[in-house]
C-alpha cells in the first residue's frame, strides 16, 4: 500500500515489508517515510486545519457516520488485515473491527455535542452586567502516534475525536502494523473527509517521531505506547498538548470469598488475549493464601486447553506475538524468574514468535515479570493474607492503568476502589475490560489524559473564555 501524504497517495524510494508474525510471509509493503515527508504533510495539513475549523459540526458528524458504515461493510476485510499483521486470532480481529466502527460512530455523535458553558460572572464582585461563556475550538493539527497491538481501534480512538473536534489529523502507525491505519484513511477519504485534512505517514518511529515532536505547527500529540518512549516524546514536545496512554502491569486481586470459577475464567481471557499484548492484561495475580491451591488448580485447567498456532485457524486460541524478539524476551523473563525461585505451573516454551500460555507461581516483587510490563502470554501469582496487604501489593508499582478485584464483600470492594492507585478499577472482573465510551487513562507512569470519544474531544480542543460587557 502507499502512504497518504500531502494530500495524495505516495510511494518512496525505500519500502518496508509488513509480515505475518506466524510464518514471516510478506503481506504487503509500505513506503519508508522520513522527517521530510512529515514536513510536507504538515504544510498541507495546515490548510486542512482551516477547512476543518470552518466545517460545521453537523458536516463533520456526517463524514464520521458514513465512515462507520463503510467500516461495518468491510468488517471482514479489516478483521483479516488486523489478524494478519498483528498475529491475533481472527475472532479477536473481528471484535476489534466492530469496536473500531463503534468508536467512529460515537465520535460522530460527540461532534454534535462539543459545547462550552455559561459562567455566572454576576456572582463575582464587579461582575454586574457581565455575561460570560466558554467556547471550545479545535487545536489545529493533531498527531496520532499509535501502537501495534490494536492497529485499528487505537487509531480510531485518536482519529475519530480529532476529526469530531474540527482538527486535521496526522497518523503515524506502528511500523509492524500500518495496513489497518492506511485502510482507515482510505475509508475516511471515501466518506468525504477533505484530503488536506488527513495524512498517514509510514516509516521508522525515531526519525518520524522526532519530526512530529519538534514541528511547532503540530499543536497536539496523542500517543499510545511504552513509558520510555512517552517520556521522550514529552521531552521533545515542549509546549504541545499531549495525551499519553502508556504501559501497565495490572494487578488482579482474588479474595478468599471470590467466585473462583468466574475469576479463573476472566483471568484466562485477560492474561492471554492477543498473546498478552494488551496494556491492561491481567499480569500480577494477587491471591488470598486461603484459596491458593484451589485457585491455581482451576486456573491451570483453563490455561492448559488454550491452543496456540496459526491465528487464522478456527481452533487457535492464541496466535504468535508480533515479533519473535518479543517472544524471546518473554522467555528470558520467565526463565529468570524461575532461576530466582518462581515455580513454573504450565507453559514456558517458545517456538519462533509463539510463546506458550504460562503461569508462574510464588513470584516476588523484585522479579522482572512482576515489576515491569511483560506484554506477553504469562501471569505471575503471589499471595496475601488480608485486604490491606492486597492493596499494598497492588500499589507496589510505578504503573496505574487498570486493576481488578474479585470479592463478595462490598466494604473490601470499596476499599480497593478508593485506595488502589489506578485509572480504571473493576469489581468482580479482571483488569482487562474497556467500553469505548468510557473515560480511559492511567495514573502514575501509565500516562496522562483520557481517551474515549467524549473525553478525547476535550483533550483535542482548546477552551476560550468570552466576556460580554453589557451596557447598564
XYZ file of C-alpha atoms in Angstrom:
472
model
C 0.000 0.000 0.000
C 1.023 3.604 -0.498
C 1.051 6.163 2.298
C -1.170 9.242 2.226
C 0.974 12.369 2.483
C 0.480 15.995 1.460
C -2.966 15.296 0.052
C -2.072 12.334 -2.160
C -1.110 8.661 -2.115
C 2.658 8.391 -2.394
C 5.478 5.880 -2.676
C 9.070 6.403 -1.580
C 12.334 5.004 -2.901
C 12.619 2.615 0.027
C 9.870 0.354 1.333
C 9.129 -1.698 4.442
C 7.822 -5.252 4.407
C 4.746 -5.943 6.509
C 4.940 -9.596 7.555
C 2.668 -12.206 9.103
C 4.180 -12.965 12.536
C 3.166 -16.626 12.268
C 5.235 -17.583 9.216
C 7.066 -14.344 8.287
C 5.374 -14.256 4.881
C 5.123 -10.768 3.361
C 1.555 -9.451 3.465
C 2.292 -6.144 1.740
C 4.849 -3.370 1.565
C 4.559 0.258 2.651
C 6.751 3.293 1.962
C 9.575 4.164 4.313
C 8.677 7.742 5.083
C 11.015 10.351 6.538
C 11.118 13.532 8.542
C 10.899 15.468 5.292
C 7.644 13.680 4.491
C 6.269 14.851 7.835
C 7.179 18.450 6.986
C 5.460 18.162 3.604
C 2.410 16.550 5.167
C 2.088 19.242 7.827
C 2.307 22.012 5.222
C -0.851 20.634 3.615
C -2.482 19.802 6.948
C -2.238 23.490 7.867
C -4.715 24.190 5.063
C -6.745 21.184 6.125
C -6.989 22.500 9.667
C -8.564 25.699 8.368
C -11.017 23.719 6.248
C -11.992 21.559 9.216
C -12.349 24.561 11.517
C -14.806 26.210 9.142
C -16.797 22.987 8.662
C -19.950 22.672 10.774
C -20.171 20.064 13.499
C -23.048 18.529 11.554
C -20.914 18.076 8.442
C -18.073 16.524 10.440
C -20.581 14.191 12.074
C -21.973 13.102 8.704
C -18.475 12.224 7.437
C -17.717 10.141 10.516
C -21.079 8.368 10.413
C -20.515 7.461 6.758
C -17.042 6.163 7.637
C -18.504 3.985 10.408
C -20.978 2.499 7.944
C -18.218 1.742 5.435
C -16.155 0.099 8.175
C -19.009 -2.240 9.037
C -19.475 -3.107 5.359
C -15.768 -4.003 5.184
C -15.531 -5.585 8.618
C -14.347 -8.969 7.339
C -11.515 -7.432 5.338
C -10.477 -5.179 8.208
C -10.566 -8.096 10.646
C -8.397 -10.262 8.427
C -5.928 -7.400 7.935
C -5.687 -6.909 11.703
C -5.137 -10.616 12.311
C -2.526 -10.950 9.586
C -0.374 -8.016 10.615
C -0.649 -8.368 14.424
C -0.930 -12.130 14.863
C -4.121 -12.039 16.958
C -6.709 -14.700 16.242
C -9.354 -13.919 13.631
C -12.150 -13.756 16.217
C -10.277 -11.024 18.067
C -9.719 -9.253 14.762
C -13.477 -9.287 14.162
C -14.146 -7.808 17.594
C -11.573 -5.085 17.024
C -13.005 -4.175 13.612
C -16.507 -3.933 15.061
C -15.367 -1.861 18.049
C -13.425 0.451 15.750
C -16.560 1.267 13.770
C -18.329 1.934 17.061
C -15.609 4.404 18.112
C -16.039 6.306 14.859
C -19.826 6.269 15.309
C -19.505 7.558 18.882
C -17.188 10.286 17.605
C -19.828 11.262 15.055
C -22.365 11.658 17.856
C -19.998 13.612 20.100
C -19.130 16.006 17.258
C -22.630 17.445 17.686
C -22.167 17.879 21.440
C -18.935 19.899 21.601
C -20.198 22.689 23.836
C -18.926 25.305 26.247
C -20.621 26.508 29.414
C -22.135 29.650 30.896
C -20.041 31.302 33.637
C -22.108 33.214 36.264
C -19.944 36.326 36.361
C -22.587 38.384 38.157
C -21.907 36.242 41.203
C -18.455 37.841 41.444
C -17.580 41.266 42.825
C -17.528 43.701 39.924
C -19.439 41.264 37.724
C -22.529 43.371 37.209
C -23.670 43.475 33.555
C -21.063 40.858 32.607
C -22.120 37.815 30.600
C -19.545 35.029 30.435
C -19.352 31.819 28.462
C -16.718 29.484 27.083
C -16.168 28.209 23.582
C -14.342 25.044 22.566
C -12.287 25.388 19.399
C -10.055 22.915 17.523
C -6.362 22.583 18.380
C -5.439 22.706 14.684
C -3.255 19.735 13.761
C -3.364 16.608 15.921
C -0.690 13.921 15.590
C -1.633 10.340 16.466
C 1.281 8.001 17.221
C -0.191 4.538 17.569
C 0.942 1.059 18.715
C 0.905 -2.333 17.022
C -1.380 -4.274 19.353
C -4.686 -2.665 18.311
C -3.745 -1.233 14.893
C -7.278 -0.107 14.036
C -9.166 0.517 17.282
C -6.477 2.606 18.961
C -6.040 4.600 15.751
C -9.792 5.249 15.714
C -9.674 6.415 19.341
C -7.409 9.231 18.186
C -8.605 9.916 14.652
C -12.354 9.939 15.353
C -12.267 12.529 18.165
C -9.685 14.661 16.335
C -11.978 14.969 13.315
C -15.069 15.423 15.502
C -13.377 18.361 17.226
C -12.577 20.008 13.880
C -8.864 19.224 13.588
C -6.659 17.958 10.807
C -5.063 14.617 11.702
C -1.596 13.167 11.108
C -1.334 9.410 11.738
C 1.967 7.679 12.444
C 1.064 3.964 12.706
C 3.362 1.327 14.173
C 5.876 0.115 11.586
C 4.887 -3.532 12.159
C 1.167 -2.929 11.623
C 0.490 0.030 9.285
C -2.070 -1.567 6.950
C -5.146 -1.096 9.140
C -4.454 2.631 9.529
C -3.969 3.034 5.787
C -7.281 1.276 5.110
C -8.972 3.573 7.643
C -7.503 6.551 5.784
C -8.990 5.224 2.534
C -12.387 4.885 4.203
C -12.341 8.394 5.673
C -11.456 9.911 2.316
C -14.232 7.920 0.658
C -16.621 9.164 3.359
C -15.870 12.764 2.358
C -13.046 13.913 4.601
C -11.070 16.616 2.753
C -7.737 15.156 1.565
C -5.930 18.181 3.003
C -7.190 17.217 6.475
C -5.541 13.811 6.885
C -2.134 12.201 6.432
C -0.891 8.712 7.241
C 2.895 8.521 7.088
C 4.570 5.124 7.460
C 8.168 4.549 8.446
C 10.672 4.388 11.296
C 9.442 5.750 14.601
C 12.661 7.513 15.592
C 13.031 9.883 12.646
C 9.331 10.440 12.034
C 8.612 10.794 15.746
C 11.259 13.477 16.157
C 9.873 15.381 13.196
C 6.382 15.273 14.708
C 7.503 16.323 18.179
C 9.633 19.233 17.029
C 7.306 20.709 14.383
C 5.717 23.738 16.029
C 2.785 23.641 13.613
C 1.501 20.493 15.356
C -0.405 21.570 18.461
C -1.433 18.211 19.954
C 0.149 14.750 20.207
C -1.783 11.667 21.276
C 0.489 8.683 21.911
C -0.107 5.100 22.986
C 2.950 3.016 23.797
C 5.665 2.493 26.360
C 6.545 4.768 29.266
C 10.106 5.146 27.958
C 9.013 6.385 24.530
C 6.247 8.513 26.035
C 8.786 10.270 28.255
C 10.986 11.061 25.243
C 8.004 12.446 23.337
C 7.089 14.733 26.232
C 10.671 15.970 26.475
C 10.726 16.859 22.768
C 7.159 18.156 22.517
C 7.733 21.279 24.589
C 4.513 23.290 24.898
C 2.406 20.939 22.790
C -0.676 19.433 24.374
C -0.124 15.708 24.969
C -2.181 12.664 25.850
C -0.077 9.710 26.970
C -1.598 6.216 27.169
C 1.317 4.192 28.491
C 2.072 0.772 29.948
C 0.982 -1.232 32.962
C 1.462 -4.460 34.913
C -2.125 -4.733 36.041
C -2.965 -6.382 39.369
C -5.998 -8.614 39.880
C -6.870 -9.497 43.469
C -8.596 -12.795 44.345
C -10.101 -12.548 47.836
C -10.968 -15.611 49.929
C -14.695 -15.083 49.242
C -14.241 -14.736 45.459
C -16.167 -16.741 42.887
C -13.103 -18.729 41.830
C -14.693 -20.103 38.663
C -15.568 -16.604 37.472
C -12.139 -15.287 38.459
C -10.215 -18.064 36.696
C -12.312 -17.657 33.537
C -11.799 -13.879 33.477
C -8.047 -14.129 34.055
C -7.697 -16.766 31.341
C -9.258 -14.266 28.962
C -7.426 -11.234 30.312
C -3.988 -12.739 30.656
C -3.707 -14.312 27.221
C -5.880 -12.383 24.728
C -3.767 -11.123 21.805
C -0.939 -13.254 23.230
C -0.893 -10.994 26.284
C -0.086 -7.921 24.189
C -2.707 -5.668 25.786
C -1.901 -2.684 28.020
C -4.481 -3.808 30.591
C -3.690 -7.533 30.503
C -4.006 -9.268 33.850
C -0.372 -9.742 34.896
C 0.027 -9.715 38.682
C -2.496 -12.159 40.132
C -2.631 -11.421 43.868
C -4.410 -14.295 45.583
C -5.586 -14.930 49.127
C -3.443 -17.593 50.796
C -6.675 -19.284 51.934
C -7.666 -20.239 48.365
C -4.197 -20.725 46.887
C -4.366 -24.403 45.932
C -7.943 -24.350 44.650
C -7.388 -21.261 42.502
C -4.081 -22.405 40.999
C -5.550 -25.777 40.033
C -8.609 -24.139 38.461
C -6.599 -21.561 36.526
C -4.178 -24.196 35.243
C -7.035 -26.370 33.968
C -8.340 -23.461 31.885
C -4.968 -22.275 30.574
C -3.789 -25.752 29.584
C -6.517 -26.074 26.927
C -5.554 -22.840 25.121
C -4.237 -23.957 21.753
C -1.506 -21.943 20.053
C -0.829 -21.771 16.310
C -1.839 -20.051 13.089
C -4.043 -17.114 14.051
C -6.297 -17.650 11.034
C -7.280 -21.192 12.039
C -10.513 -21.524 13.985
C -9.043 -23.926 16.549
C -6.300 -21.470 17.556
C -6.904 -19.527 20.776
C -3.510 -17.791 20.996
C -1.565 -16.684 17.935
C 2.033 -15.541 17.635
C 3.442 -12.442 19.253
C 4.071 -9.605 16.828
C 7.827 -10.281 16.681
C 9.975 -13.278 17.550
C 12.223 -10.933 19.539
C 9.293 -10.142 21.838
C 8.581 -13.828 22.414
C 12.273 -14.331 23.157
C 12.145 -11.508 25.722
C 9.170 -13.106 27.493
C 11.030 -16.416 27.507
C 14.052 -14.724 29.075
C 11.989 -13.034 31.794
C 10.182 -16.265 32.684
C 13.411 -18.265 32.841
C 14.971 -15.564 35.006
C 12.025 -15.681 37.416
C 12.303 -19.468 37.711
C 16.015 -19.137 38.467
C 15.091 -16.664 41.233
C 12.666 -19.054 42.896
C 9.378 -18.789 40.998
C 7.593 -22.047 40.184
C 6.532 -22.800 36.608
C 2.992 -24.191 36.738
C 2.444 -24.503 32.995
C 3.837 -23.163 29.720
C 7.315 -21.747 29.412
C 8.039 -22.988 25.885
C 8.699 -20.915 22.792
C 8.542 -21.799 19.103
C 9.534 -18.836 16.965
C 7.139 -15.976 17.728
C 4.721 -18.260 19.587
C 5.076 -18.394 23.352
C 3.010 -20.931 25.239
C 0.486 -19.535 27.752
C 2.381 -19.518 31.032
C 1.575 -19.418 34.752
C 4.296 -18.535 37.244
C 3.671 -19.213 40.937
C 5.332 -17.854 44.081
C 6.671 -14.742 42.381
C 8.107 -11.787 44.306
C 8.007 -8.015 43.695
C 11.705 -7.929 42.731
C 11.220 -10.207 39.713
C 11.016 -8.542 36.297
C 7.846 -10.492 35.452
C 6.204 -8.635 38.351
C 7.749 -5.165 38.448
C 7.825 -4.472 34.685
C 5.254 -4.838 31.899
C 5.673 -8.334 30.466
C 3.354 -7.690 27.482
C 3.167 -11.377 26.690
C 1.115 -14.515 27.490
C 2.232 -15.037 31.087
C 0.756 -14.270 34.506
C 2.592 -14.058 37.839
C 0.910 -15.340 41.019
C 1.699 -14.157 44.536
C -0.181 -14.271 47.823
C -1.517 -12.127 50.681
C -3.324 -12.589 53.982
C -5.773 -9.664 54.157
C -7.216 -6.781 52.120
C -4.701 -4.268 53.456
C -1.804 -6.373 52.219
C -3.581 -6.885 48.884
C -3.939 -3.121 48.422
C -0.294 -2.558 49.350
C 0.879 -5.157 46.820
C -1.420 -3.766 44.114
C 0.091 -0.305 44.645
C 3.677 -1.574 44.730
C 4.368 -0.460 41.158
C 5.161 2.654 39.165
C 2.170 1.914 36.918
C -1.542 2.561 37.425
C -3.689 1.848 34.391
C -6.179 -0.842 35.397
C -6.844 -3.146 38.343
C -9.467 -5.686 39.338
C -10.733 -7.433 42.462
C -12.954 -10.464 43.000
C -14.893 -10.347 46.269
C -18.448 -10.598 47.589
C -17.720 -8.070 50.361
C -18.790 -4.543 49.440
C -16.553 -2.987 52.092
C -13.495 -4.724 50.657
C -14.543 -3.754 47.146
C -14.919 -0.071 48.029
C -11.662 -0.026 49.972
C -9.952 -1.397 46.884
C -11.673 1.163 44.641
C -10.707 4.083 46.877
C -7.161 3.090 47.767
C -5.706 1.364 44.700
C -3.802 3.828 42.521
C -5.230 3.043 39.102
C -7.177 4.927 36.463
C -9.597 2.031 35.920
C -10.997 -0.165 38.701
C -13.057 -3.314 38.129
C -15.106 -5.086 40.794
C -15.646 -8.801 40.196
C -13.808 -8.727 36.906
C -10.213 -8.698 35.777
C -8.206 -5.651 34.740
C -8.926 -6.171 31.043
C -12.250 -4.602 30.176
C -12.943 -1.389 28.322
C -16.059 0.165 26.882
C -15.098 2.582 24.151
C -17.367 5.337 25.501
C -15.856 5.441 28.993
C -13.037 7.739 30.175
C -9.901 5.647 29.849
C -6.479 6.610 31.121
C -3.870 5.873 33.733
C -2.217 7.232 36.846
C 1.485 7.417 37.720
C 3.718 6.114 34.888
C 0.679 4.832 32.986
C 0.111 8.227 31.442
C -1.790 11.500 31.384
C -5.120 12.494 29.886
C -8.159 10.452 28.914
C -9.442 8.643 25.853
C -12.997 7.736 24.906
C -14.534 9.988 22.217
C -16.253 12.460 24.575
C -13.139 12.862 26.710
C -10.628 12.811 23.857
C -12.528 15.612 22.097
C -11.992 17.709 25.229
C -8.263 16.876 25.079
C -8.135 17.732 21.365
C -9.788 21.135 21.617
C -8.943 24.423 23.305
C -11.133 26.419 25.672
C -11.714 30.134 25.131
C -13.347 32.440 27.663
C -15.682 35.103 26.293
C -16.869 38.029 28.441
C -19.577 40.356 27.145
C -19.560 43.737 28.919
C -23.159 44.882 28.705
C -24.456 48.425 28.957
C -26.260 49.466 32.153
